[in-house]
């Protein structure tokens, strides 16, 4: 590199001599010739990669989807729960299904207006309604055999029957209440063809 620089200066001087000019390059006193190594080194600016700001995770929690719970079925009120609030006088007279069933449930016996078939026969009754022989009385107290087996059987269990809605009627009709000596009370409106449990629990 130095040789090239010196040759360039000599060339300029010779050119000026022949051209008749006195042009000498003005070289500053503090001129420092560039080093070959420094010239060859080219420092390129470093470019830092741009930082992409990733979105911060959201602090908002996703809304919970509440699945509606199936509505809970409420048990239907039983006949026992719906009528047990009424306390019947023990000396009262009753002949309707609800009153007679409740009376038996509360006192374990038939109301005083019921008479047995033997008592009715002593008054001259031979069958049918007792209205002409014992006004305002009803038949009840006979054993019910449960021969068809429609009611649950249990050792020591006995069933008793009584007429329903017969006061003032000319016939006994088909309505009966059949109750056991351990708390079961049934109602039939088709003369023992089918039964509805009014009180107690059927446990075999």
mmCIF file of C-alpha atoms in Angstrom:
data_model
loop_
_atom_site.group_PDB
_atom_site.id
_atom_site.type_symbol
_atom_site.label_atom_id
_atom_site.label_comp_id
_atom_site.label_asym_id
_atom_site.label_seq_id
_atom_site.Cartn_x
_atom_site.Cartn_y
_atom_site.Cartn_z
ATOM 1 C CA UNK A 1 0.000 0.000 0.000
ATOM 2 C CA UNK A 2 2.872 2.398 0.811
ATOM 3 C CA UNK A 3 4.454 1.729 -2.545
ATOM 4 C CA UNK A 4 1.267 2.636 -4.324
ATOM 5 C CA UNK A 5 0.962 5.827 -2.346
ATOM 6 C CA UNK A 6 4.570 6.879 -3.073
ATOM 7 C CA UNK A 7 4.162 6.029 -6.732
ATOM 8 C CA UNK A 8 1.015 8.162 -6.846
ATOM 9 C CA UNK A 9 2.834 11.147 -5.341
ATOM 10 C CA UNK A 10 5.754 10.773 -7.765
ATOM 11 C CA UNK A 11 3.306 10.590 -10.625
ATOM 12 C CA UNK A 12 1.619 13.804 -9.532
ATOM 13 C CA UNK A 13 4.959 15.625 -9.171
ATOM 14 C CA UNK A 14 6.143 14.537 -12.580
ATOM 15 C CA UNK A 15 2.805 15.556 -14.094
ATOM 16 C CA UNK A 16 3.063 18.990 -12.539
ATOM 17 C CA UNK A 17 6.632 19.469 -13.783
ATOM 18 C CA UNK A 18 5.660 18.665 -17.329
ATOM 19 C CA UNK A 19 2.456 20.626 -17.124
ATOM 20 C CA UNK A 20 4.237 23.667 -15.695
ATOM 21 C CA UNK A 21 2.177 23.848 -12.566
ATOM 22 C CA UNK A 22 3.268 23.770 -9.046
ATOM 23 C CA UNK A 23 0.572 21.674 -7.495
ATOM 24 C CA UNK A 24 1.673 19.729 -4.529
ATOM 25 C CA UNK A 25 -0.919 17.913 -2.629
ATOM 26 C CA UNK A 26 -1.527 19.438 0.742
ATOM 27 C CA UNK A 27 -0.873 16.594 3.105
ATOM 28 C CA UNK A 28 -1.764 17.383 6.695
ATOM 29 C CA UNK A 29 0.963 17.058 9.285
ATOM 30 C CA UNK A 30 -1.033 14.609 11.398
ATOM 31 C CA UNK A 31 -1.800 12.405 8.444
ATOM 32 C CA UNK A 32 -1.515 8.767 9.305
ATOM 33 C CA UNK A 33 -1.422 6.246 6.591
ATOM 34 C CA UNK A 34 -4.190 3.720 6.911
ATOM 35 C CA UNK A 35 -3.203 0.318 8.023
ATOM 36 C CA UNK A 36 -3.928 -2.504 5.651
ATOM 37 C CA UNK A 37 -5.562 -4.456 8.451
ATOM 38 C CA UNK A 38 -7.725 -1.527 9.481
ATOM 39 C CA UNK A 39 -8.842 -0.941 5.888
ATOM 40 C CA UNK A 40 -9.770 -4.536 5.441
ATOM 41 C CA UNK A 41 -11.849 -4.549 8.559
ATOM 42 C CA UNK A 42 -15.322 -3.273 7.863
ATOM 43 C CA UNK A 43 -17.498 -2.994 10.904
ATOM 44 C CA UNK A 44 -21.050 -3.539 10.060
ATOM 45 C CA UNK A 45 -23.668 -2.179 12.387
ATOM 46 C CA UNK A 46 -25.399 -4.858 14.334
ATOM 47 C CA UNK A 47 -29.111 -4.864 13.993
ATOM 48 C CA UNK A 48 -30.904 -6.233 16.954
ATOM 49 C CA UNK A 49 -33.939 -8.238 16.075
ATOM 50 C CA UNK A 50 -37.112 -6.395 16.781
ATOM 51 C CA UNK A 51 -38.846 -7.596 19.859
ATOM 52 C CA UNK A 52 -42.411 -8.489 19.335
ATOM 53 C CA UNK A 53 -44.409 -7.937 22.431
ATOM 54 C CA UNK A 54 -46.506 -11.022 22.845
ATOM 55 C CA UNK A 55 -49.853 -10.320 24.439
ATOM 56 C CA UNK A 56 -49.801 -11.108 28.113
ATOM 57 C CA UNK A 57 -52.104 -13.884 29.186
ATOM 58 C CA UNK A 58 -55.457 -12.526 30.159
ATOM 59 C CA UNK A 59 -56.310 -12.616 33.832
ATOM 60 C CA UNK A 60 -59.985 -12.835 33.023
ATOM 61 C CA UNK A 61 -61.232 -16.317 33.799
ATOM 62 C CA UNK A 62 -63.655 -17.828 31.309
ATOM 63 C CA UNK A 63 -67.197 -17.665 32.481
ATOM 64 C CA UNK A 64 -68.417 -20.926 33.888
ATOM 65 C CA UNK A 65 -71.298 -22.436 32.023
ATOM 66 C CA UNK A 66 -73.764 -23.593 34.583
ATOM 67 C CA UNK A 67 -75.733 -26.578 33.492
ATOM 68 C CA UNK A 68 -79.241 -26.365 34.835
ATOM 69 C CA UNK A 69 -79.870 -29.093 37.305
ATOM 70 C CA UNK A 70 -82.757 -31.283 36.648
ATOM 71 C CA UNK A 71 -85.614 -30.263 38.714
ATOM 72 C CA UNK A 72 -86.001 -32.436 41.735
ATOM 73 C CA UNK A 73 -89.332 -34.159 41.848
ATOM 74 C CA UNK A 74 -91.172 -33.505 45.056
ATOM 75 C CA UNK A 75 -93.065 -36.480 46.479
ATOM 76 C CA UNK A 76 -96.791 -36.194 46.187
ATOM 77 C CA UNK A 77 -98.536 -35.654 49.499
ATOM 78 C CA UNK A 78 -99.958 -38.920 50.747
ATOM 79 C CA UNK A 79 -103.470 -39.323 51.981
ATOM 80 C CA UNK A 80 -102.037 -39.838 55.449
ATOM 81 C CA UNK A 81 -100.114 -36.526 55.436
ATOM 82 C CA UNK A 82 -102.989 -34.528 53.970
ATOM 83 C CA UNK A 83 -105.631 -35.625 56.476
ATOM 84 C CA UNK A 84 -103.729 -36.474 59.654
ATOM 85 C CA UNK A 85 -103.723 -32.824 60.740
ATOM 86 C CA UNK A 86 -107.447 -33.018 61.589
ATOM 87 C CA UNK A 87 -108.180 -34.593 64.946
ATOM 88 C CA UNK A 88 -111.572 -36.251 65.010
ATOM 89 C CA UNK A 89 -113.628 -36.408 68.204
ATOM 90 C CA UNK A 90 -113.635 -39.978 69.460
ATOM 91 C CA UNK A 91 -117.354 -39.941 70.223
ATOM 92 C CA UNK A 92 -118.302 -38.645 66.760
ATOM 93 C CA UNK A 93 -120.224 -40.544 64.090
ATOM 94 C CA UNK A 94 -118.685 -40.919 60.638
ATOM 95 C CA UNK A 95 -119.517 -42.733 57.419
ATOM 96 C CA UNK A 96 -117.445 -41.130 54.618
ATOM 97 C CA UNK A 97 -114.254 -42.697 53.306
ATOM 98 C CA UNK A 98 -111.889 -39.998 54.567
ATOM 99 C CA UNK A 99 -113.448 -39.622 58.010
ATOM 100 C CA UNK A 100 -113.769 -43.327 58.726
ATOM 101 C CA UNK A 101 -110.208 -44.040 57.540
ATOM 102 C CA UNK A 102 -108.837 -41.200 59.656
ATOM 103 C CA UNK A 103 -110.835 -42.310 62.692
ATOM 104 C CA UNK A 104 -109.497 -45.869 62.399
ATOM 105 C CA UNK A 105 -105.991 -44.488 61.956
ATOM 106 C CA UNK A 106 -106.288 -42.323 65.065
ATOM 107 C CA UNK A 107 -108.167 -44.651 67.395
ATOM 108 C CA UNK A 108 -107.682 -48.157 65.970
ATOM 109 C CA UNK A 109 -111.410 -48.938 65.968
ATOM 110 C CA UNK A 110 -114.649 -48.115 64.135
ATOM 111 C CA UNK A 111 -116.798 -45.095 65.051
ATOM 112 C CA UNK A 112 -119.716 -45.710 67.411
ATOM 113 C CA UNK A 113 -122.316 -45.554 64.623
ATOM 114 C CA UNK A 114 -121.157 -48.912 63.238
ATOM 115 C CA UNK A 115 -122.880 -52.125 64.257
ATOM 116 C CA UNK A 116 -122.013 -55.719 63.455
ATOM 117 C CA UNK A 117 -124.117 -58.037 61.324
ATOM 118 C CA UNK A 118 -125.097 -60.004 64.430
ATOM 119 C CA UNK A 119 -126.323 -56.826 66.110
ATOM 120 C CA UNK A 120 -128.296 -55.950 62.954
ATOM 121 C CA UNK A 121 -129.792 -59.458 62.822
ATOM 122 C CA UNK A 122 -130.986 -59.069 66.379
ATOM 123 C CA UNK A 123 -132.940 -56.047 65.124
ATOM 124 C CA UNK A 124 -134.530 -58.092 62.346
ATOM 125 C CA UNK A 125 -132.106 -57.385 59.540
ATOM 126 C CA UNK A 126 -131.673 -60.178 57.000
ATOM 127 C CA UNK A 127 -129.645 -58.468 54.259
ATOM 128 C CA UNK A 128 -129.177 -55.263 52.307
ATOM 129 C CA UNK A 129 -129.374 -51.857 53.946
ATOM 130 C CA UNK A 130 -129.871 -51.621 57.710
ATOM 131 C CA UNK A 131 -131.561 -48.233 57.402
ATOM 132 C CA UNK A 132 -135.026 -49.634 58.124
ATOM 133 C CA UNK A 133 -133.792 -51.551 61.185
ATOM 134 C CA UNK A 134 -131.125 -49.247 62.569
ATOM 135 C CA UNK A 135 -131.459 -45.696 61.214
ATOM 136 C CA UNK A 136 -128.220 -43.719 60.829
ATOM 137 C CA UNK A 137 -126.213 -46.864 61.459
ATOM 138 C CA UNK A 138 -123.775 -48.693 59.188
ATOM 139 C CA UNK A 139 -122.527 -52.247 59.056
ATOM 140 C CA UNK A 140 -118.931 -52.905 60.061
ATOM 141 C CA UNK A 141 -116.692 -55.132 62.124
ATOM 142 C CA UNK A 142 -116.865 -58.400 60.174
ATOM 143 C CA UNK A 143 -113.689 -60.302 59.364
ATOM 144 C CA UNK A 144 -112.405 -59.944 55.784
ATOM 145 C CA UNK A 145 -110.919 -63.217 54.593
ATOM 146 C CA UNK A 146 -108.706 -61.862 51.737
ATOM 147 C CA UNK A 147 -109.340 -65.100 49.875
ATOM 148 C CA UNK A 148 -108.304 -63.610 46.530
ATOM 149 C CA UNK A 149 -104.963 -62.596 48.048
ATOM 150 C CA UNK A 150 -105.131 -58.991 46.823
ATOM 151 C CA UNK A 151 -103.933 -57.633 50.170
ATOM 152 C CA UNK A 152 -100.532 -58.433 51.705
ATOM 153 C CA UNK A 153 -100.466 -61.359 54.105
ATOM 154 C CA UNK A 154 -98.431 -61.580 57.281
ATOM 155 C CA UNK A 155 -98.394 -63.946 60.216
ATOM 156 C CA UNK A 156 -100.874 -62.739 62.817
ATOM 157 C CA UNK A 157 -102.421 -60.121 60.519
ATOM 158 C CA UNK A 158 -106.221 -59.925 60.483
ATOM 159 C CA UNK A 159 -108.438 -57.767 58.292
ATOM 160 C CA UNK A 160 -111.768 -56.154 59.191
ATOM 161 C CA UNK A 161 -114.248 -54.515 56.827
ATOM 162 C CA UNK A 162 -116.933 -51.827 57.056
ATOM 163 C CA UNK A 163 -119.469 -50.179 54.741
ATOM 164 C CA UNK A 164 -118.952 -46.625 53.437
ATOM 165 C CA UNK A 165 -121.576 -44.022 52.452
ATOM 166 C CA UNK A 166 -124.617 -46.142 53.345
ATOM 167 C CA UNK A 167 -126.457 -43.888 55.812
ATOM 168 C CA UNK A 168 -129.866 -43.079 54.361
ATOM 169 C CA UNK A 169 -129.313 -45.454 51.428
ATOM 170 C CA UNK A 170 -131.481 -48.421 50.437
ATOM 171 C CA UNK A 171 -128.514 -50.634 49.610
ATOM 172 C CA UNK A 172 -125.066 -51.237 51.012
ATOM 173 C CA UNK A 173 -123.395 -50.295 47.750
ATOM 174 C CA UNK A 174 -119.886 -51.353 46.678
ATOM 175 C CA UNK A 175 -117.750 -49.039 48.821
ATOM 176 C CA UNK A 176 -115.792 -50.595 51.672
ATOM 177 C CA UNK A 177 -112.876 -49.887 53.968
ATOM 178 C CA UNK A 178 -110.715 -52.866 54.924
ATOM 179 C CA UNK A 179 -108.196 -52.396 57.719
ATOM 180 C CA UNK A 180 -105.700 -54.645 59.463
ATOM 181 C CA UNK A 181 -104.780 -55.046 63.103
ATOM 182 C CA UNK A 182 -101.286 -53.648 62.389
ATOM 183 C CA UNK A 183 -102.128 -50.296 60.806
ATOM 184 C CA UNK A 184 -102.953 -50.958 57.141
ATOM 185 C CA UNK A 185 -106.106 -49.198 55.925
ATOM 186 C CA UNK A 186 -107.441 -49.826 52.403
ATOM 187 C CA UNK A 187 -110.353 -48.459 50.419
ATOM 188 C CA UNK A 188 -112.267 -50.236 47.666
ATOM 189 C CA UNK A 189 -115.083 -48.754 45.617
ATOM 190 C CA UNK A 190 -115.729 -51.787 43.439
ATOM 191 C CA UNK A 191 -116.602 -54.391 46.098
ATOM 192 C CA UNK A 192 -113.122 -55.847 46.696
ATOM 193 C CA UNK A 193 -112.045 -55.909 43.044
ATOM 194 C CA UNK A 194 -109.223 -53.404 43.703
ATOM 195 C CA UNK A 195 -107.807 -51.576 46.707
ATOM 196 C CA UNK A 196 -106.177 -48.234 47.465
ATOM 197 C CA UNK A 197 -103.831 -48.006 50.454
ATOM 198 C CA UNK A 198 -104.799 -45.016 52.597
ATOM 199 C CA UNK A 199 -102.647 -45.524 55.696
ATOM 200 C CA UNK A 200 -99.688 -47.682 56.684
ATOM 201 C CA UNK A 201 -96.860 -49.297 54.731
ATOM 202 C CA UNK A 202 -96.965 -52.618 52.960
ATOM 203 C CA UNK A 203 -94.021 -54.580 54.364
ATOM 204 C CA UNK A 204 -93.874 -58.262 53.614
#
